[in-house]
XYZ file of C-alpha atoms in Angstrom:
554
model
C -70.920 44.388 -21.624
C -72.663 45.809 -18.537
C -76.297 44.959 -17.859
C -77.277 48.597 -18.389
C -75.584 48.765 -21.790
C -77.070 45.398 -22.736
C -80.579 46.547 -21.789
C -80.155 49.786 -23.737
C -78.998 47.834 -26.770
C -81.867 45.341 -26.558
C -84.423 48.096 -26.061
C -83.824 49.012 -29.714
C -84.597 45.512 -30.963
C -88.096 44.393 -31.955
C -89.106 41.017 -33.347
C -92.356 40.017 -35.019
C -93.613 36.613 -36.013
C -95.543 36.892 -39.273
C -99.345 37.182 -39.267
C -101.576 34.134 -39.419
C -100.932 32.069 -42.547
C -103.151 29.548 -44.284
C -101.104 26.743 -42.689
C -101.521 28.274 -39.224
C -105.288 28.365 -39.661
C -105.431 24.573 -40.131
C -102.647 23.801 -37.614
C -100.203 22.488 -40.205
C -96.459 23.034 -40.318
C -95.457 25.342 -43.162
C -91.695 25.336 -42.734
C -90.275 26.771 -45.943
C -93.460 26.276 -47.951
C -94.573 29.744 -48.991
C -97.931 29.950 -47.220
C -99.691 33.322 -47.712
C -101.396 35.349 -45.018
C -105.063 34.810 -44.262
C -107.502 37.686 -43.976
C -106.922 37.644 -40.214
C -103.152 37.631 -40.762
C -103.405 40.896 -42.680
C -105.645 42.410 -39.999
C -103.118 41.356 -37.344
C -100.298 43.098 -39.190
C -102.392 46.258 -39.533
C -103.067 46.179 -35.769
C -99.330 46.026 -35.107
C -98.860 49.040 -37.373
C -101.514 50.960 -35.433
C -99.948 50.038 -32.085
C -96.481 51.243 -33.108
C -97.404 54.225 -35.228
C -94.976 57.067 -34.588
C -92.116 54.810 -33.512
C -88.982 55.328 -35.617
C -87.286 52.280 -37.092
C -83.966 52.528 -38.903
C -83.803 49.056 -40.371
C -86.132 46.118 -40.917
C -84.819 42.614 -41.551
C -87.328 40.395 -43.324
C -87.576 36.752 -44.307
C -88.197 36.319 -48.046
C -91.157 33.981 -47.453
C -94.442 35.625 -48.459
C -96.103 35.514 -45.042
C -93.235 37.472 -43.436
C -92.708 39.671 -46.502
C -96.342 40.755 -46.549
C -96.481 41.230 -42.761
C -93.521 43.632 -42.942
C -95.100 45.457 -45.857
C -98.313 46.066 -43.906
C -96.626 47.031 -40.635
C -94.255 49.549 -42.217
C -96.462 50.623 -45.144
C -93.767 49.648 -47.614
C -96.150 49.930 -50.545
C -96.218 53.717 -50.010
C -92.776 54.657 -48.616
C -92.152 58.079 -47.199
C -89.368 59.970 -45.412
C -89.753 57.792 -42.297
C -89.763 54.457 -44.089
C -86.989 52.250 -42.668
C -84.351 50.539 -44.772
C -85.481 47.007 -45.630
C -83.088 44.061 -45.773
C -84.479 40.801 -47.106
C -82.274 38.072 -45.648
C -82.654 34.417 -46.609
C -81.095 33.360 -43.318
C -84.343 34.450 -41.652
C -86.421 31.834 -43.456
C -88.167 29.293 -41.259
C -86.423 25.964 -40.754
C -86.998 23.349 -43.439
C -88.831 20.653 -41.458
C -88.496 17.967 -44.100
C -91.044 15.167 -43.657
C -92.906 17.208 -41.022
C -93.813 19.863 -43.600
C -97.595 20.224 -44.085
C -98.249 17.605 -41.405
C -100.818 18.351 -38.703
C -99.308 19.214 -35.346
C -101.892 17.085 -33.516
C -101.260 14.068 -35.740
C -97.491 14.275 -35.254
C -97.891 14.594 -31.493
C -100.208 11.598 -31.407
C -97.926 9.555 -33.668
C -94.601 10.290 -31.970
C -95.542 11.609 -28.533
C -95.398 15.173 -27.220
C -91.779 15.033 -26.045
C -90.461 13.598 -29.318
C -92.437 16.136 -31.342
C -90.940 18.994 -29.304
C -87.465 17.522 -29.751
C -87.946 17.318 -33.525
C -89.124 20.922 -33.753
C -86.448 22.367 -31.463
C -83.493 20.048 -32.076
C -83.050 16.816 -34.060
C -85.141 13.661 -34.057
C -85.074 10.400 -36.022
C -88.807 10.896 -36.612
C -88.150 13.823 -38.972
C -86.533 12.965 -42.295
C -84.954 15.362 -44.747
C -84.955 19.110 -44.349
C -82.363 20.947 -42.271
C -80.584 19.550 -39.291
C -80.842 21.715 -36.226
C -77.147 22.549 -36.507
C -77.646 23.863 -40.056
C -80.636 25.914 -38.952
C -78.868 27.267 -35.874
C -75.702 28.141 -37.778
C -77.446 30.219 -40.445
C -79.568 32.100 -37.905
C -76.529 32.625 -35.680
C -74.605 33.982 -38.665
C -77.367 36.533 -39.198
C -77.349 37.356 -35.485
C -73.574 37.932 -35.368
C -73.015 39.499 -38.791
C -76.117 41.652 -39.213
C -78.255 42.068 -36.113
C -75.687 42.808 -33.399
C -73.661 45.239 -35.559
C -76.819 47.189 -36.409
C -77.803 47.423 -32.735
C -74.275 48.469 -31.740
C -74.466 51.264 -34.320
C -77.418 52.611 -32.362
C -80.053 51.619 -34.919
C -83.622 50.744 -33.987
C -84.161 47.384 -35.648
C -87.151 45.141 -36.312
C -86.874 41.504 -37.403
C -89.961 40.134 -39.174
C -89.577 36.397 -39.401
C -90.984 33.076 -38.152
C -91.726 31.313 -34.882
C -88.646 29.124 -34.616
C -86.305 31.791 -35.974
C -87.486 34.283 -33.351
C -87.189 31.670 -30.598
C -83.648 30.850 -31.704
C -82.648 34.532 -31.637
C -84.120 34.699 -28.130
C -81.818 31.830 -27.116
C -78.823 33.783 -28.419
C -79.888 36.974 -26.647
C -80.422 35.162 -23.359
C -77.175 33.207 -23.814
C -78.947 29.887 -23.301
C -77.237 26.536 -24.041
C -77.564 25.378 -27.636
C -79.390 22.209 -26.614
C -81.915 24.013 -24.395
C -85.239 24.500 -26.114
C -88.518 26.021 -25.075
C -91.713 26.890 -26.849
C -92.429 30.596 -26.407
C -95.907 30.128 -27.892
C -95.277 33.421 -29.641
C -98.568 34.480 -31.251
C -98.816 35.645 -34.830
C -97.913 39.323 -35.303
C -97.160 40.125 -31.665
C -94.218 42.536 -31.537
C -91.695 41.392 -28.938
C -89.238 43.987 -27.634
C -85.716 42.782 -26.925
C -85.410 44.041 -23.350
C -88.642 42.261 -22.411
C -87.692 38.856 -23.739
C -86.485 37.627 -20.355
C -89.804 38.377 -18.645
C -91.710 36.877 -21.581
C -89.716 33.644 -21.347
C -90.248 33.490 -17.572
C -94.001 33.341 -18.164
C -93.622 30.155 -20.215
C -93.543 26.789 -18.473
C -92.240 23.980 -20.671
C -93.782 21.235 -18.539
C -97.201 22.863 -18.400
C -97.164 23.521 -22.135
C -96.512 19.832 -22.762
C -99.327 18.899 -20.372
C -101.689 21.209 -22.262
C -100.712 19.598 -25.565
C -101.078 16.133 -24.041
C -104.628 16.990 -22.973
C -105.577 17.922 -26.538
C -103.874 14.972 -28.212
C -105.122 12.442 -25.659
C -108.648 13.830 -25.378
C -110.199 10.313 -25.408
C -108.362 9.556 -22.167
C -109.560 12.825 -20.632
C -113.154 12.252 -21.802
C -113.211 8.735 -20.383
C -111.699 9.923 -17.110
C -114.635 12.327 -16.900
C -117.049 9.486 -17.633
C -115.482 7.345 -14.913
C -115.534 10.196 -12.401
C -119.184 10.990 -13.142
C -120.300 7.366 -12.958
C -118.419 6.714 -9.717
C -119.925 9.830 -8.163
C -123.363 8.703 -9.351
C -122.827 5.259 -7.805
C -121.742 6.957 -4.576
C -125.074 8.730 -4.428
C -124.033 12.154 -5.687
C -126.999 13.708 -7.461
C -126.575 17.035 -9.183
C -129.122 18.153 -11.705
C -127.207 20.807 -13.602
C -129.216 23.543 -15.246
C -129.640 23.072 -18.998
C -128.253 26.561 -19.392
C -125.023 25.532 -17.617
C -124.647 22.508 -19.883
C -125.308 24.623 -22.944
C -122.807 27.235 -21.772
C -120.078 24.592 -21.461
C -120.619 23.471 -25.057
C -120.713 27.038 -26.363
C -117.547 28.066 -24.507
C -115.666 25.037 -25.833
C -116.782 25.928 -29.349
C -115.845 29.598 -28.974
C -112.295 28.663 -27.897
C -111.895 26.390 -30.917
C -113.413 28.939 -33.304
C -111.026 31.659 -32.110
C -108.242 29.944 -34.035
C -109.934 29.075 -37.342
C -110.403 31.190 -40.432
C -114.031 32.194 -39.944
C -113.640 34.996 -42.468
C -113.534 32.330 -45.171
C -116.622 30.521 -43.864
C -118.697 31.187 -46.973
C -116.356 29.109 -49.126
C -116.861 26.080 -46.873
C -120.596 26.547 -46.306
C -121.260 26.772 -50.051
C -118.918 23.929 -50.986
C -120.910 21.589 -53.301
C -119.517 18.455 -51.659
C -120.483 19.653 -48.187
C -123.969 20.616 -49.372
C -124.455 17.180 -50.935
C -123.256 15.421 -47.780
C -125.564 17.445 -45.555
C -128.549 16.983 -47.879
C -128.068 13.216 -47.919
C -127.134 12.729 -44.270
C -129.447 15.212 -42.534
C -132.395 15.468 -44.944
C -132.829 12.463 -47.241
C -131.935 9.621 -44.860
C -133.926 10.848 -41.829
C -137.010 11.678 -43.913
C -136.975 8.303 -45.689
C -136.584 6.466 -42.380
C -139.354 8.525 -40.779
C -141.698 7.735 -43.675
C -140.947 4.012 -43.372
C -141.581 4.054 -39.631
C -144.796 5.970 -40.125
C -145.972 3.522 -42.771
C -145.127 0.613 -40.452
C -146.949 2.396 -37.611
C -143.983 2.028 -35.263
C -144.536 3.356 -31.757
C -142.714 6.414 -30.464
C -140.979 4.431 -27.695
C -139.507 1.875 -30.081
C -135.790 1.631 -30.686
C -136.320 2.337 -34.393
C -138.168 5.586 -33.656
C -135.458 6.725 -31.247
C -132.777 5.845 -33.822
C -134.646 7.965 -36.390
C -134.539 10.934 -34.031
C -130.761 10.648 -33.635
C -130.272 10.235 -37.376
C -132.088 13.557 -37.896
C -130.283 15.318 -35.024
C -127.822 17.951 -36.314
C -124.102 17.787 -35.705
C -122.885 19.051 -32.341
C -120.528 21.954 -31.789
C -118.381 19.323 -30.053
C -117.370 18.159 -33.550
C -115.209 21.266 -34.081
C -113.206 20.645 -30.908
C -112.765 16.959 -31.768
C -111.725 17.874 -35.319
C -108.986 20.087 -33.941
C -107.812 17.349 -31.576
C -107.704 14.772 -34.380
C -105.859 17.021 -36.845
C -108.773 18.016 -39.069
C -109.206 21.323 -40.870
C -112.013 22.373 -38.459
C -113.703 24.778 -40.876
C -115.388 21.959 -42.869
C -116.685 20.598 -39.567
C -118.011 24.058 -38.720
C -119.793 24.188 -42.088
C -121.441 20.824 -41.432
C -122.501 21.884 -37.932
C -124.115 25.049 -39.288
C -125.757 23.465 -42.338
C -126.981 20.391 -40.451
C -128.591 22.614 -37.830
C -130.474 24.394 -40.611
C -131.496 21.094 -42.220
C -132.681 19.758 -38.870
C -135.417 22.379 -38.659
C -137.053 20.358 -41.442
C -135.895 16.778 -40.879
C -135.925 16.601 -37.080
C -139.325 18.252 -36.802
C -140.710 15.868 -39.438
C -139.224 12.843 -37.678
C -140.715 13.935 -34.364
C -144.089 14.550 -35.973
C -144.179 11.221 -37.828
C -142.640 8.956 -35.209
C -143.218 10.558 -31.829
C -146.410 12.424 -32.775
C -145.234 15.659 -31.215
C -146.122 19.180 -32.307
C -143.988 20.382 -35.193
C -143.942 24.033 -34.110
C -142.280 23.590 -30.697
C -139.857 21.044 -32.168
C -138.740 23.526 -34.828
C -138.296 26.265 -32.209
C -136.276 24.038 -29.878
C -134.095 22.733 -32.691
C -133.419 26.231 -33.981
C -132.580 27.574 -30.510
C -130.321 24.716 -29.412
C -128.489 24.190 -32.684
C -128.773 26.921 -35.323
C -129.030 29.679 -32.735
C -126.089 28.480 -30.668
C -123.795 27.978 -33.655
C -124.727 31.314 -35.202
C -124.300 33.185 -31.913
C -120.869 31.654 -31.319
C -119.846 32.425 -34.892
C -120.897 36.075 -34.663
C -119.220 36.494 -31.267
C -115.893 35.088 -32.438
C -116.019 37.061 -35.701
C -116.407 40.219 -33.647
C -113.560 39.287 -31.303
C -111.257 38.535 -34.233
C -112.040 41.923 -35.769
C -111.535 43.916 -32.554
C -108.539 42.067 -31.138
C -107.116 39.766 -33.832
C -103.781 39.017 -32.162
C -105.136 38.349 -28.689
C -108.097 36.296 -29.936
C -105.962 33.993 -32.080
C -103.445 33.692 -29.232
C -106.217 32.699 -26.823
C -107.558 30.063 -29.195
C -104.088 28.632 -29.824
C -103.102 28.429 -26.171
C -106.383 27.172 -24.745
C -107.262 24.159 -26.843
C -106.893 22.106 -23.673
C -109.506 24.266 -21.937
C -112.048 23.305 -24.611
C -111.332 19.628 -23.877
C -111.716 20.211 -20.128
C -115.006 22.060 -20.635
C -116.373 19.107 -22.600
C -115.149 16.805 -19.840
C -117.015 18.894 -17.261
C -120.126 18.550 -19.435
C -119.664 14.755 -19.435
C -119.292 14.627 -15.638
C -122.421 16.699 -15.030
C -124.504 14.659 -17.452
C -123.326 11.386 -15.876
C -124.705 12.596 -12.553
C -128.159 12.688 -14.167
C -128.021 9.083 -15.413
C -130.633 6.627 -14.244
C -128.272 3.754 -13.494
C -131.186 1.443 -12.800
C -132.174 1.841 -16.451
C -128.903 0.417 -17.752
C -130.372 -2.755 -19.223
C -133.232 -0.801 -20.789
C -131.415 2.173 -22.289
C -127.700 1.329 -22.619
C -128.003 -1.175 -25.514
C -130.013 1.310 -27.575
C -127.507 4.060 -26.736
C -124.584 1.873 -27.792
C -126.391 0.989 -31.010
C -126.958 4.667 -31.770
C -123.282 5.584 -31.158
C -121.992 2.715 -33.294
C -124.657 3.211 -35.971
C -123.825 6.881 -36.429
C -120.178 5.987 -36.950
C -121.121 3.428 -39.587
C -123.272 6.005 -41.382
C -120.457 8.554 -41.175
C -117.938 6.056 -42.547
C -120.237 5.259 -45.472
C -121.161 8.844 -46.351
C -117.819 10.608 -45.891
C -116.101 11.882 -49.015
C -113.369 9.425 -49.810
C -109.755 10.573 -50.085
C -110.816 14.202 -49.839
C -109.016 16.858 -47.805
C -112.254 17.257 -45.806
C -112.802 13.545 -45.133
C -111.807 13.640 -41.464
C -114.075 16.624 -40.820
C -116.956 14.898 -42.644
C -116.600 11.841 -40.441
C -116.232 13.839 -37.220
C -119.238 16.066 -37.909
C -121.513 13.126 -38.736
C -120.360 11.148 -35.697
C -121.144 13.619 -32.900
C -124.869 14.462 -32.778
C -126.255 17.378 -30.803
C -127.328 15.259 -27.832
C -128.076 18.420 -25.892
C -130.856 19.311 -28.346
C -132.339 15.826 -27.990
C -132.292 16.058 -24.183
C -134.072 19.429 -24.273
C -136.686 18.192 -26.752
C -137.276 15.012 -24.739
C -137.669 16.988 -21.521
C -140.045 19.411 -23.223
C -142.217 16.609 -24.606
C -142.014 14.396 -21.521
C -140.407 11.549 -23.461
C -138.408 9.871 -20.667
C -137.086 7.032 -22.820
C -135.659 9.425 -25.418
C -134.069 11.601 -22.725
C -132.385 8.665 -21.003
C -131.153 7.161 -24.276
C -129.721 10.564 -25.200
C -127.848 10.831 -21.902
C -126.707 7.204 -22.057
C -125.488 7.796 -25.633
C -122.818 10.144 -24.314
C -120.993 7.217 -22.732
C -120.353 5.088 -25.827
C -120.005 8.245 -27.953
C -116.997 9.447 -25.966
C -115.622 5.965 -25.252
C -115.557 5.431 -29.009
C -113.414 8.544 -29.321
C -110.530 6.071 -28.874
C -111.678 4.402 -32.076
C -112.016 7.787 -33.793
C -108.451 8.648 -32.809
C -107.221 5.401 -34.377
C -109.458 5.662 -37.444
C -108.418 9.271 -38.119
C -105.042 8.127 -39.443
C -106.813 6.550 -42.417
C -108.856 9.665 -43.138
C -106.154 12.319 -43.189
C -104.765 13.315 -46.563
C -100.991 12.863 -46.806
C -98.912 16.068 -46.586
C -97.452 15.457 -50.040
C -100.898 15.261 -51.633
C -100.929 17.479 -54.773
C -104.171 19.136 -53.653
C -102.643 20.913 -50.663
C -101.057 23.753 -52.672
C -104.481 24.676 -54.060
C -106.204 24.355 -50.675
C -103.597 26.404 -48.794
C -102.659 28.837 -51.570
C -99.076 27.544 -51.815
C -96.914 27.954 -54.899
C -95.990 24.660 -56.517
C -92.273 25.369 -56.250
C -90.721 26.063 -52.868
C -87.961 28.662 -52.511
C -84.321 27.679 -52.259
C -83.637 26.209 -48.847
C -80.964 26.685 -46.296
C -78.800 29.222 -48.102
C -76.762 31.317 -45.714
C -76.026 34.325 -47.909
C -77.910 37.497 -47.006
C -79.820 39.264 -49.714
C -78.726 42.812 -50.509
C -80.263 45.706 -48.662
C -83.364 47.253 -50.132
C -83.572 51.004 -50.169
C -86.810 52.768 -49.224
C -87.487 53.507 -52.900
C -87.064 49.941 -53.998
C -88.906 48.762 -50.892
C -92.041 50.156 -52.437
C -91.709 47.460 -55.073
C -91.766 44.650 -52.502
C -94.468 42.270 -53.736
C -97.386 42.003 -51.349
C -100.664 40.137 -51.620
C -103.795 41.711 -50.313
């Protein structure tokens, strides 16, 4: 076949990975579990329909799994077929690979447990770390059978064809089209709902760098190493006499940008369900209202001075959760949205508890404290939330793609924040401030471990949110009130806080709910029974009339 004929044939092929599913939104592997689309997933499919309106398709091949089924229904308006509605063929060979023991596991947890290279090998070939499911040969053979028996004949007949399927199915078809060796794998990082045209696959693949992609994943999974490298770099520069007093606005911008990147990839449209969750509300009320107010009252009754270690500890106990918690939750394999809910709710609670603590222990004006707390916590979180919501509405495919690909950038932004803050440290005050800072970092982890919901699907997010206080807000308040001791303790706290991220990474394995936990189907909207797996017999074609009866969930 000449290159010109091949290009003409491929120009009539389009492939779409399904829209965002509930498993995608929490970075878990769905495999052949029938995860439905999220709200964003449906919006993504509608955007694809808008972008290709007027294009004629003769045939659409669809995986029977709900997320692909519904994506095809929205793109081609199969609920209301007309004269231009393409023929629909539901083919079981287009189902995602059955990933066995990897199913419903967190991608970050698997990468941390087995290493990036072994994880990639398991997903794109075979690995002893993955038990059960399909071997790669079984997966490849059924997809290749579809490719040879259905796809190529349709293209050779001159039909314009669209395949609506899954990430690893599309990548495997790309291998066949590019005539790559069977054992050569690469992660196309194909975003949800992006329509990939056959004659552009080669240029798309050229833009992907396997080594760089693995480095990016390594940065996310090994964020404690990256954080501590930033700490070391900042401290060494400080010792060498480098003094750089970064603007508070620059530091704040780094935190906000890191949070925006993380929020681009989570299901913000379902935020209300997490914010109003009774368990989350109870945790926030106890952790950010009851405990700080009781401690403040005790310190006031004991007439403890504002410079005392107890008074400073009370301030940190009342400090709301930092936006950093969302990025760390993603890195550790959490659900992220529960962490977001705690960040938002704790920032609201802090307008009461933190102001009261400052008034009772540090004797500062309540009004300015409330304003500063609201601006540096509630305001920042709300602004980031509204910005990302808007981006997801206007450009749902590109926004989710950006969030998925740039998790490492969020880690690097936090590392830059650490470096800049280290340059402001008063190293001569080590003996005075460092012990208190270490006590605060360790104490917050003990409180988080005690107050987290046990054996709950949100446990890891509970712990993460309670562990990372909004140090930035404390620094601003201390600078505003002229409280040097509080400011230096806050800055010094960053060191043990991020050094202890090694402990958090180890401890996270005890907080994550197992993938076979019976609560996951309810959380992710999965049916209790999975569809038949690995069958290599294509389903019969569906005519345009019967296509209107394709079940879709809105």
